Short mmCIF file of C-alpha atoms and ligand atoms in Angstrom, two decimals:
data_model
loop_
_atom_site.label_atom_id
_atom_site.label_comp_id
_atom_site.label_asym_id
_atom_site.label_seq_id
_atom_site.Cartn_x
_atom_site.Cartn_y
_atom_site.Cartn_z
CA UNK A 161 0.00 0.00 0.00
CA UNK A 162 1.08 3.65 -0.92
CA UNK A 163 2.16 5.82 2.10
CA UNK A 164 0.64 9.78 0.65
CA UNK A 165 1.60 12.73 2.62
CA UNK A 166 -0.11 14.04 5.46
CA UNK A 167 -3.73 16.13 5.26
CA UNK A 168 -3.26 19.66 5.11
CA UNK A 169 0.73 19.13 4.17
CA UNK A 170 1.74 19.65 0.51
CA UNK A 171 4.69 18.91 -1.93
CA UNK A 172 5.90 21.72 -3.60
CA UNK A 173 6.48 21.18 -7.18
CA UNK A 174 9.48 22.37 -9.06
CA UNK A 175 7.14 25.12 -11.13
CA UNK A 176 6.06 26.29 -7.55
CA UNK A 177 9.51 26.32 -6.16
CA UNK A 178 10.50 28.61 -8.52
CA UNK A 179 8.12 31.30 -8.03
CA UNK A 180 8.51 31.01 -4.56
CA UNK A 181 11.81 31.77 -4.88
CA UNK A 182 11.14 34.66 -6.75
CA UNK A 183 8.83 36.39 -4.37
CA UNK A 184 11.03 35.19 -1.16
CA UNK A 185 13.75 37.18 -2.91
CA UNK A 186 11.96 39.97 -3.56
CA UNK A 187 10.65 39.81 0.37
CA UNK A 188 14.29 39.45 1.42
CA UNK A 189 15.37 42.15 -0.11
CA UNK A 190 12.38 44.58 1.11
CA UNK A 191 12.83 43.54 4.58
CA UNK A 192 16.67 44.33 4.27
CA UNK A 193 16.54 47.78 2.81
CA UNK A 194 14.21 47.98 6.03
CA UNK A 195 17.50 47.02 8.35
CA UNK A 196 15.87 44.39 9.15
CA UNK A 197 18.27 41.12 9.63
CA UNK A 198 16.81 37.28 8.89
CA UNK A 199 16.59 34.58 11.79
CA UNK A 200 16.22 31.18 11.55
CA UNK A 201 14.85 29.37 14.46
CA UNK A 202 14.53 26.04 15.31
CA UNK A 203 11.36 24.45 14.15
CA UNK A 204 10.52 22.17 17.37
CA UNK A 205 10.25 24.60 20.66
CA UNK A 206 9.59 23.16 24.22
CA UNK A 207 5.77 23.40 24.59
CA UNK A 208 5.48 25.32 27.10
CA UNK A 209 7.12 28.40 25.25
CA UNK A 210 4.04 28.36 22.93
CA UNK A 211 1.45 27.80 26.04
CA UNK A 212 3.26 30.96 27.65
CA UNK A 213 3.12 33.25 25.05
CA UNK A 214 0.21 32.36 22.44
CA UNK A 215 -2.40 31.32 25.47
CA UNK A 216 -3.74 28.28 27.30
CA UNK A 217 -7.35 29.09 26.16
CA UNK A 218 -6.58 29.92 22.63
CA UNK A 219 -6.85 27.32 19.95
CA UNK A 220 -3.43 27.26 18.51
CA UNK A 221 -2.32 25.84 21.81
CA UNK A 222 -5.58 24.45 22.92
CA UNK A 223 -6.59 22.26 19.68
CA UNK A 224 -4.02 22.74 16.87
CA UNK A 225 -0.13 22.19 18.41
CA UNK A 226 1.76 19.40 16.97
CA UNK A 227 3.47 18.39 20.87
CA UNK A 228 4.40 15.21 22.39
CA UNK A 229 6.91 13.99 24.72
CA UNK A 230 10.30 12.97 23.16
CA UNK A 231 12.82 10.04 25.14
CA UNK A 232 13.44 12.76 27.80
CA UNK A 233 10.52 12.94 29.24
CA UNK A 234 9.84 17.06 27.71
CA UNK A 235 6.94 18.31 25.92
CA UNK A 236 7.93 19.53 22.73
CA UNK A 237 5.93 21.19 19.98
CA UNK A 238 6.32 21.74 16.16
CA UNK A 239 6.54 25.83 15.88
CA UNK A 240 2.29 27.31 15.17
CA UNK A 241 4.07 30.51 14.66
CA UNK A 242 7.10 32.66 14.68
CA UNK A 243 7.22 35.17 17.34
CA UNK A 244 7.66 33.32 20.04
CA UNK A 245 10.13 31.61 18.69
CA UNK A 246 12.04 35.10 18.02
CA UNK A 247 11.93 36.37 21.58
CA UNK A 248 12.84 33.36 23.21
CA UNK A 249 15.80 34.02 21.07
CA UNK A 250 15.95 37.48 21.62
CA UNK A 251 16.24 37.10 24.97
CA UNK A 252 17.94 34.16 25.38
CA UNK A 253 21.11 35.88 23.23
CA UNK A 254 20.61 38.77 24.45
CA UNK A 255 19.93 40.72 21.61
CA UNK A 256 19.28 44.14 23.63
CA UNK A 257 22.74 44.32 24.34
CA UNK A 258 23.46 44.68 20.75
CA UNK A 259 20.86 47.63 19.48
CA UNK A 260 18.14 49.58 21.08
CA UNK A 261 15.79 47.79 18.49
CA UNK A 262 16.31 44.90 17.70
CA UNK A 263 14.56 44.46 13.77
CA UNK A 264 14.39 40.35 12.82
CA UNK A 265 12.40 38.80 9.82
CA UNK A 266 11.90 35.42 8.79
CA UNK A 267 10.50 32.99 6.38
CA UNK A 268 10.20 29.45 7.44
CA UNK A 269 7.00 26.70 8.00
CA UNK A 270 4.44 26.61 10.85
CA UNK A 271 2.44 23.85 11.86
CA UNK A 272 -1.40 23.86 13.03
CA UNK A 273 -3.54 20.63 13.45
CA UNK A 274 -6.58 23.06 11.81
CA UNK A 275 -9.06 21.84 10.01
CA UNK A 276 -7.63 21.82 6.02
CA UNK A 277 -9.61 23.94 3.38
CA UNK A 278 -8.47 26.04 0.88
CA UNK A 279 -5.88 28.68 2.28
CA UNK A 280 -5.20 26.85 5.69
CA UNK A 281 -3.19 23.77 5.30
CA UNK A 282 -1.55 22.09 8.54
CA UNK A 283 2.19 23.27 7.46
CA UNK A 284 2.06 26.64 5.98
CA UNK A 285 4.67 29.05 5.47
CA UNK A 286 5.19 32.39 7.02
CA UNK A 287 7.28 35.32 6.45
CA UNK A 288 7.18 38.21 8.97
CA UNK A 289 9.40 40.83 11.49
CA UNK A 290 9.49 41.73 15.21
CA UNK A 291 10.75 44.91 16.33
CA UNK A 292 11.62 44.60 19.45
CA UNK A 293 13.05 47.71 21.64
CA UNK A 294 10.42 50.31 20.23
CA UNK A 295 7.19 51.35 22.28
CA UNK A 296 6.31 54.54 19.86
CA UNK A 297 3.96 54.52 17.43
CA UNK A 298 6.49 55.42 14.56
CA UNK A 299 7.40 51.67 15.18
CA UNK A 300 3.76 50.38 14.68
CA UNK A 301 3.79 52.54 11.24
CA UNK A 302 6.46 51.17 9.97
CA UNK A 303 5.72 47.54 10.81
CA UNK A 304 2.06 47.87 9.51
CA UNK A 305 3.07 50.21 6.11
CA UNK A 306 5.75 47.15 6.08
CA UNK A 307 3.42 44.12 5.85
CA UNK A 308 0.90 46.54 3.50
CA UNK A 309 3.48 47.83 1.28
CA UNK A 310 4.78 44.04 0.28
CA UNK A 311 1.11 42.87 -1.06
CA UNK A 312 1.10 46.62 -3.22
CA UNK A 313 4.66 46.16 -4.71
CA UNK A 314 3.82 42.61 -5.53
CA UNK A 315 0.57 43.85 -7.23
CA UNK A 316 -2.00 41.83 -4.82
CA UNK A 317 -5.77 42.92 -5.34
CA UNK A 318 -8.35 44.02 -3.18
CA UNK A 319 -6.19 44.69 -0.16
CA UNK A 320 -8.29 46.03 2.75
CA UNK A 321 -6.04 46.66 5.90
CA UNK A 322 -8.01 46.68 9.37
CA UNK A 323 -6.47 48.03 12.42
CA UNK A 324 -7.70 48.25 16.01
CA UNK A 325 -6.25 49.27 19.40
CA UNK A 326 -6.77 46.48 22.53
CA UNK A 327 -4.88 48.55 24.97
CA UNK A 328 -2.80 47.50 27.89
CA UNK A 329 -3.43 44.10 30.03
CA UNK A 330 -5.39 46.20 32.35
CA UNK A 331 -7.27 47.78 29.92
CA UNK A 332 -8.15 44.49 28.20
CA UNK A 333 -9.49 43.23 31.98
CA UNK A 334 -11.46 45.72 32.28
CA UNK A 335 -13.31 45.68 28.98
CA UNK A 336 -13.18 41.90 29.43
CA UNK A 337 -15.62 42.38 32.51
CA UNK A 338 -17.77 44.97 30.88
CA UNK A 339 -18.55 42.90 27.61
CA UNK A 340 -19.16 39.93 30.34
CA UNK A 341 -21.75 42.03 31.88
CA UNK A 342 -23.44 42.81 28.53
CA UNK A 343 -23.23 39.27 27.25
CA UNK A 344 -24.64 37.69 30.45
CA UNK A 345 -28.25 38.93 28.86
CA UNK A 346 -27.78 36.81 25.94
CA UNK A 347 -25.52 34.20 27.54
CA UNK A 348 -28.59 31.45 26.48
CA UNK A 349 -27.55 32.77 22.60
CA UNK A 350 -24.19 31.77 22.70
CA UNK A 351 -22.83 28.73 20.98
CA UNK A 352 -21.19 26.09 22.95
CA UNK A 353 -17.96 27.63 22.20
CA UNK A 354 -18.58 31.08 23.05
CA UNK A 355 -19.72 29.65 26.29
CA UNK A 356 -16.33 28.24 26.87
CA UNK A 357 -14.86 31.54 25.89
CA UNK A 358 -17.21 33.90 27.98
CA UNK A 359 -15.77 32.52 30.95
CA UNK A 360 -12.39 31.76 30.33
CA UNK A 361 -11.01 34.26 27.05
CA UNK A 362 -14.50 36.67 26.98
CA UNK A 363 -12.82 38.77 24.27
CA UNK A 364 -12.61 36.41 21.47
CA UNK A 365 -16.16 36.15 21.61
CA UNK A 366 -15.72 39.07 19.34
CA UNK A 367 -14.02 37.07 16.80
CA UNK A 368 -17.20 34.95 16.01
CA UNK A 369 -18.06 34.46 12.62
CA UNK A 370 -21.87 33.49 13.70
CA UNK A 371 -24.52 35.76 12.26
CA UNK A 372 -26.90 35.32 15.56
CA UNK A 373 -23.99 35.79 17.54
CA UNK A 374 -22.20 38.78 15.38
CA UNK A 375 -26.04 40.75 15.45
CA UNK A 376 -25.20 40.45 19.38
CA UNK A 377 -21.87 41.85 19.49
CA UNK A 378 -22.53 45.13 16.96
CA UNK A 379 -24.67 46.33 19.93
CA UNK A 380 -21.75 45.73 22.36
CA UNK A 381 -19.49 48.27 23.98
CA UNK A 382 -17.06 49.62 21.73
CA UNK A 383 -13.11 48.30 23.28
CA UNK A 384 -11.99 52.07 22.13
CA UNK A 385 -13.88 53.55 24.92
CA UNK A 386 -12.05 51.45 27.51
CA UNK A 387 -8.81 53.14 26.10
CA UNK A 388 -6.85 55.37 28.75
CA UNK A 389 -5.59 58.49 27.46
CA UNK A 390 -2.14 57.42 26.95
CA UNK A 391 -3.79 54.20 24.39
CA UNK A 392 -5.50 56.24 22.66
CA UNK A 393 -3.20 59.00 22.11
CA UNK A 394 -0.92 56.36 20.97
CA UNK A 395 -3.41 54.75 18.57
CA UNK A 396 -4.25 58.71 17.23
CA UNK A 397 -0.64 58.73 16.48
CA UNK A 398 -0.45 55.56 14.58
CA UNK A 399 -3.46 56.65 12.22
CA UNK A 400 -1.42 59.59 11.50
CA UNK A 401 1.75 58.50 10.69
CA UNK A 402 -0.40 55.86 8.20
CA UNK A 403 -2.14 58.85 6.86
CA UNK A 404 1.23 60.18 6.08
CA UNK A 405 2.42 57.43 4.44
CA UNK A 406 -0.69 56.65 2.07
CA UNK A 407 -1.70 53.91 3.72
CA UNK A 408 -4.85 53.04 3.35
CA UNK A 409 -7.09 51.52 6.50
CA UNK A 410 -10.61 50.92 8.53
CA UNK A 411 -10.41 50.67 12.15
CA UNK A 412 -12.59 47.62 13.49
CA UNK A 413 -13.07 47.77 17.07
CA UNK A 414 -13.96 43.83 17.24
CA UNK A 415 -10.33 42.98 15.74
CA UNK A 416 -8.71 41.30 18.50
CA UNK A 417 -7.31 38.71 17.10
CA UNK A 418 -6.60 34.82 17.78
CA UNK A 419 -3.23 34.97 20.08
CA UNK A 420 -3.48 35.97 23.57
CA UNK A 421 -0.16 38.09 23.41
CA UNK A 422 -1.12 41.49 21.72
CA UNK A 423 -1.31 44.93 23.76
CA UNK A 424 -2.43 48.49 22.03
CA UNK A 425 -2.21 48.21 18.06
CA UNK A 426 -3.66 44.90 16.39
CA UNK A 427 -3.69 44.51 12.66
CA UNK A 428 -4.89 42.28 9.77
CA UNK A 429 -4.71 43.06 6.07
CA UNK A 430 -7.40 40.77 3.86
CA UNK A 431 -7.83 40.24 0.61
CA UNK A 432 -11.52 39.29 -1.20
CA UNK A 433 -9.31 37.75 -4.44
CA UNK A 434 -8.38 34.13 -1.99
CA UNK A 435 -11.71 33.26 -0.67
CA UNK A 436 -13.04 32.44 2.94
CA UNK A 437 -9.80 32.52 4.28
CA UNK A 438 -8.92 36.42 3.59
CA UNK A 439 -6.70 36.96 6.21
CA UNK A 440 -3.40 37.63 4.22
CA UNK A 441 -1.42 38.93 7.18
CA UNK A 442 -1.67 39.30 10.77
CA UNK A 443 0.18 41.42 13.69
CA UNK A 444 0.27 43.79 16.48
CA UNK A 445 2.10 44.89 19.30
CA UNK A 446 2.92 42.34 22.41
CA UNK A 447 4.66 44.77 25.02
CA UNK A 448 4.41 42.87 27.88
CA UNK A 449 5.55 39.49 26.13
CA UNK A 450 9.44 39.68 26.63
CA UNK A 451 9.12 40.39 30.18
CA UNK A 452 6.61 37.45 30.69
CA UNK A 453 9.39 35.04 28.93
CA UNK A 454 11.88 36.36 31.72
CA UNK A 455 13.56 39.46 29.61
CA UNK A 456 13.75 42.97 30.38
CA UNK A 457 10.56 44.83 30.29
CA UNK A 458 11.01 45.50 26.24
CA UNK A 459 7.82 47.00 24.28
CA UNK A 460 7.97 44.69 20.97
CA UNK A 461 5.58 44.65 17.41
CA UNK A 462 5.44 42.23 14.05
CA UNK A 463 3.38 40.96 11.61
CA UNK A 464 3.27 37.58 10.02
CA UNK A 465 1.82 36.83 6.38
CA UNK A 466 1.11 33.45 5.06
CA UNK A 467 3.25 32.34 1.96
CA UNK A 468 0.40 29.90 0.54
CA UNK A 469 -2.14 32.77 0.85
CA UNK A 470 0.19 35.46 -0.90
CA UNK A 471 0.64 32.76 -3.90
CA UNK A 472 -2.83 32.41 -4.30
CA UNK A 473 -3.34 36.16 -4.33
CA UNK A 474 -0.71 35.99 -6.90
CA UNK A 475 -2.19 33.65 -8.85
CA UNK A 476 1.26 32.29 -9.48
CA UNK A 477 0.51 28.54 -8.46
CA UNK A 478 -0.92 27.53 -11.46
CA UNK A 479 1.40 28.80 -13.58
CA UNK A 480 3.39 25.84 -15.03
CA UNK A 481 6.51 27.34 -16.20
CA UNK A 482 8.55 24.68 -18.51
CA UNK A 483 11.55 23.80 -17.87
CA UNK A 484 14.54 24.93 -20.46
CA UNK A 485 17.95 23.70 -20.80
CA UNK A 486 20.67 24.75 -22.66
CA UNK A 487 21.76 21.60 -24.31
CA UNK A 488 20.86 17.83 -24.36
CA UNK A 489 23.46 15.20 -25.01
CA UNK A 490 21.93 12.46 -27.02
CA UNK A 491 24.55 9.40 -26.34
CA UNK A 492 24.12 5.75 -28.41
CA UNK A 493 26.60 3.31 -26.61
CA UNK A 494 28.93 2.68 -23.64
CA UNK A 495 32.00 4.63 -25.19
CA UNK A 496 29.79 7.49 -26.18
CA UNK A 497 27.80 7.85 -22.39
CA UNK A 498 31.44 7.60 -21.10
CA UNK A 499 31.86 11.08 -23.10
CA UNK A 500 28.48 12.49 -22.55
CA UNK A 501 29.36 12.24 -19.22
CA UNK A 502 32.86 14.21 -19.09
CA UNK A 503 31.56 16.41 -21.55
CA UNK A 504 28.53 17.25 -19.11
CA UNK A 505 30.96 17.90 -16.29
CA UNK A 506 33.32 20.37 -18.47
CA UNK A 507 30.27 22.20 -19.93
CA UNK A 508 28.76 22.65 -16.04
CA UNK A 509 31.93 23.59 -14.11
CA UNK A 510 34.20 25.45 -16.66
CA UNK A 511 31.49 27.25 -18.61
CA UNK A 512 28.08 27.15 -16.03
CA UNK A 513 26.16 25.52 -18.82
CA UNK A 514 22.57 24.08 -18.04
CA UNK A 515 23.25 20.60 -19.53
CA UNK A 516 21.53 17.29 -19.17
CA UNK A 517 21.61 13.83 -20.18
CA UNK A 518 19.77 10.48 -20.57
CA UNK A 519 20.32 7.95 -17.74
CA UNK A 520 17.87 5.18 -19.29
CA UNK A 521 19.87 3.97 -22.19
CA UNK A 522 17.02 5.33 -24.01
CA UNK A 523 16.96 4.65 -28.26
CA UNK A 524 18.43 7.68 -30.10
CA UNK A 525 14.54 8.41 -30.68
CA UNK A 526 13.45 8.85 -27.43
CA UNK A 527 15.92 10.51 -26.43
CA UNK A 528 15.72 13.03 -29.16
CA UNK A 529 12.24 13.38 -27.44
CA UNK A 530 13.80 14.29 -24.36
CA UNK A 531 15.91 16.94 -25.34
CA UNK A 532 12.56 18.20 -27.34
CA UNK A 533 10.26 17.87 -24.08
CA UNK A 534 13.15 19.71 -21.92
CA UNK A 535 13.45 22.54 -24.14
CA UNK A 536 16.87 22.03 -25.14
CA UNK A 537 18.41 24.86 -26.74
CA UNK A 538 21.32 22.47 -28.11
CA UNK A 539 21.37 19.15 -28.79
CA UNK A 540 25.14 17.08 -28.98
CA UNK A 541 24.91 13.89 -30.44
CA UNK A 542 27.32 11.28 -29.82
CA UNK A 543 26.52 8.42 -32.00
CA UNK A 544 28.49 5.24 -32.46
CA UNK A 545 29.92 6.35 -35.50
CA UNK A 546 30.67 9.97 -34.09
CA UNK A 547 32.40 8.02 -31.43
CA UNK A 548 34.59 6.09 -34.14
CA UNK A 549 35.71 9.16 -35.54
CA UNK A 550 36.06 11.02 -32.15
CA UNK A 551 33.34 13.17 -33.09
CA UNK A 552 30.34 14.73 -32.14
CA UNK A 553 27.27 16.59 -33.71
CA UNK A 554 26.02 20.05 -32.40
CA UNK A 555 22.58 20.53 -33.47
CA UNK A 556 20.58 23.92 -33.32
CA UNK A 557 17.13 22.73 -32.01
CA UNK A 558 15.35 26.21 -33.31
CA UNK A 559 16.80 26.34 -36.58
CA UNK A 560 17.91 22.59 -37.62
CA UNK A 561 21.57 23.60 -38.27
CA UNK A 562 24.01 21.00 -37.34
CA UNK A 563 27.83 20.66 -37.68
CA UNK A 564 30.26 18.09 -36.22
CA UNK A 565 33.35 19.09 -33.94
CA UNK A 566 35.92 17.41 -32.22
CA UNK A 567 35.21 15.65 -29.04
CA UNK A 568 37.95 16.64 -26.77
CA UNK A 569 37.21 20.59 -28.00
CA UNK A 570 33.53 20.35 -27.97
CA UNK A 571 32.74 22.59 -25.02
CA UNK A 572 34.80 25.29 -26.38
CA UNK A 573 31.93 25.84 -28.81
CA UNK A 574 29.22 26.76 -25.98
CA UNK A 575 31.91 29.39 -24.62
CA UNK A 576 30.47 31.92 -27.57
CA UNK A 577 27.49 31.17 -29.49
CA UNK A 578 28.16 28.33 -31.45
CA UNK A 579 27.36 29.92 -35.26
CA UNK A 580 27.49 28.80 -39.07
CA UNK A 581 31.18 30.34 -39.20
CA UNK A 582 32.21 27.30 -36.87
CA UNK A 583 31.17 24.40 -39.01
P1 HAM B 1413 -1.66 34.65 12.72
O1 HAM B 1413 -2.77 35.60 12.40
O2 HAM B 1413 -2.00 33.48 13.52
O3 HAM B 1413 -0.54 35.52 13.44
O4 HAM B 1413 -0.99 34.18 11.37
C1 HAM B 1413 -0.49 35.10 10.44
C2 HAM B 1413 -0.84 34.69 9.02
O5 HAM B 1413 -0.39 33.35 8.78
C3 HAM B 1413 -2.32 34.64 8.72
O6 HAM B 1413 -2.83 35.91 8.40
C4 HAM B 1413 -2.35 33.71 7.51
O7 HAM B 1413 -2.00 34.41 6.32
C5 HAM B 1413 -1.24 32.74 7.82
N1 HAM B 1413 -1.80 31.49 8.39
C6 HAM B 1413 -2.12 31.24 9.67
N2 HAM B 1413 -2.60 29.99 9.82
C7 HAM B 1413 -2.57 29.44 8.58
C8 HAM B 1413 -2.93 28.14 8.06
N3 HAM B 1413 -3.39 27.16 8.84
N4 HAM B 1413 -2.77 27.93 6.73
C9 HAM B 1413 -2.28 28.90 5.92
N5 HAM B 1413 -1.91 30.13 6.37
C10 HAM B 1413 -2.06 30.39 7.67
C11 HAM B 1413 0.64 35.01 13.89
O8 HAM B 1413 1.06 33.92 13.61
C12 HAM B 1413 1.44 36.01 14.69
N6 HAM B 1413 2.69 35.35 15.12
C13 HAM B 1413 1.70 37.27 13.92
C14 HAM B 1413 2.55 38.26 14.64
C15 HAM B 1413 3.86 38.46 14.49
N7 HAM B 1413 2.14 39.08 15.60
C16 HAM B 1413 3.17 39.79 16.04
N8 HAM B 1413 4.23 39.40 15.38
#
């Protein structure tokens, strides 16, 4: 019996590779002409690093971590996201010994046992930063116009950036306990799962997707008006430093987003081009988070964006770009696949020639097919009477043109264009 990959994981074919490695350049480069400087993490964490900083009661850690015990008796976990996996390393190197901010991106996968559809596989990529060192709101605009200036340069559709301010800890208690209050009248309304949340995460109650239960939560108390001065002077700021920079945004008061972490500014940009799963990017600020992992008390924002998503926005996916090689060595015969082979090595290392060869001892035929299929700009053909007369035939694949050249000088006509003046 076959043994197929697991749901919600995918293979990424050599088409896809490709254009991924396009667009992860171009992200790269944006993020460095940012100053910001790439980390790679490990991907398995010790579990309790995620339960820490993401949440007990959220569902990432809840429902969706990949964790179990390895020979040493500790709880491990595949990485659900990125951030925490940054400041544990921020701290545990510490990085604010080296800058005041500290600016980190990465790309890399992330693993959630969710429930597969289109746009949320199991292992999905993510590239994002953290700033960590900045508490002013110049910081927020830069992160957000950041993750919002990526999906304009690449030309995604439909963007619609939503921002919202969640305040401190405090502030979050508080309006925790006044949207308890107004809930309790409908608390026979709620789903199941709402129940669960009402008394144990009330404010992700806002996050439903129900129509009964969103009709509910329009009426409720707005989060902004639980702001101290100091939050919302720092969320005024934000909107004008986006205003400045021509970014374009709503404000939803309900945005509070999945991860128990954030503190003041929370973002999401969404896109209506990739479905029921819009959310393109995700971030906010998380100033109390380095100090709750043991660090100094650092103020700290980022934003992560799902690769998959971005592709689809892209439309780049489907796009089955052929392959194309520069030249095809069609060999007939032991002495002549001894050649092909040498020949292959001199025309890859001494000249950096795209060159490939047959490895069935296929007829001349099909392996004229081959060098067809792949594209071959060139075509060398070392047939057994070539090989008798230590000879081998360059053939033109566009045009037709062929001419015969010595075999131990062969390569030397790929180091200029090979043209009718050589035969
Ligand atoms: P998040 O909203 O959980 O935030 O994820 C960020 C983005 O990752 C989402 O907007 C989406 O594009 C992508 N994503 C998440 N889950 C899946 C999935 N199952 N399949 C495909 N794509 C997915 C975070 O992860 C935070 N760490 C963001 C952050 C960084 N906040 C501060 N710094």
């Amino acid at each position: 019996m076959k043994v197929n990959s697991i749901k919600g994981m995918h293979d990424l074919f050599s088409y896809q590779v490709q254009n991924w490695k396009q667009i992860e350049n171009l992200i790269h480069n944006f993020f460095e002409i940012h100053g910001y400087n790439e980390i790679r993490t490990p991907m398995v964490e010790k579990a309790e690093l995620f339960k820490r900083v993401i949440g007990d009661e959220t569902d990432i850690v809840n429902k969706e971590m990949y964790s179990w015990e390895d020979q040493s008796g500790d709880w491990i976990s595949l990485r659900p996201e990125l951030t925490a996996p940054s400041v544990r390393s921020y701290i545990e190197h510490n990085m604010d010994k080296l800058n005041k901010v500290t600016k980190l991106f990465y790309i890399g996968p992330a693993f959630r046992r969710e429930r597969p559809q289109k746009g949320r596989q199991r292992q999905f990529y993510q590239y994002g930063v953290e700033a960590i060192g900045s508490e002013y709101p110049e910081q927020d605009a830069e992160v957000i116009s950041m993750a919002y200036n990526i999906f304009d340069m690449l030309g995604v559709d439909d963007l619609k950036l939503v921002i919202n301010s969640v305040g401190s800890t405090e502030t979050k208690k508080k309006y925790s306990n006044i949207l308890k209050n107004y809930l309790s009248d409908y608390i026979h309304d709620l789903s199941d799962v709402s129940k669960h949340r009402y008394a144990n995460n009330p404010l992700r109650i806002l996050d439903s997707k129900s129509e009964n239960e969103q009709s509910i939560i329009k009426e409720a108390p707005s989060i902004i008006d639980s702001l101290n001065d100091f939050e919302k002077k720092h969320f005024n700021q934000v909107q004008r430093f986006l205003d400045k920079l021509n970014i374009p945004y709503t404000i939803d008061n309900q945005l509070v987003r999945g991860l128990d972490y954030y503190t003041l500014t929370t973002f999401e940009i969404r896109s209506g081009s990739i479905g029921s799963q819009d959310a393109l990017c995700g971030g906010g600020r998380y100033n109390n988070l380095v100090e709750q992992l043991g660090g100094k008390p650092v103020p700290a924002i980022g934003f992560a964006a799902g690769m998959e998503r971005l592709m689809m926005a892209l439309d780049l996916d489907n796009e089955n770009k052929d392959l194309k090689i520069d030249v095809f060595i069609v060999a007939v015969g032991d002495d002549a696949i001894t050649n092909s082979l040498k020949i292959c090595d001199t025309l890859r290392n001494q000249l950096g020639i795209k060159v490939m060869m047959d490895f069935s001892r296929s007829s001349f035929k099909s392996q004229m097919r081959q060098a067809n299929k792949l594209n071959a700009e060139y075509v060398i053909i070392l047939g057994e009477e070539e090989i008798k007369r230590k000879v081998g035939t360059i053939k033109t694949m566009s045009t037709g043109n062929q001419f015969e050249a010595p075999l131990d000088t062969i390569h030397k006509h790929f180091d200029v264009e090979p043209s009718k003046d050589d035969q």
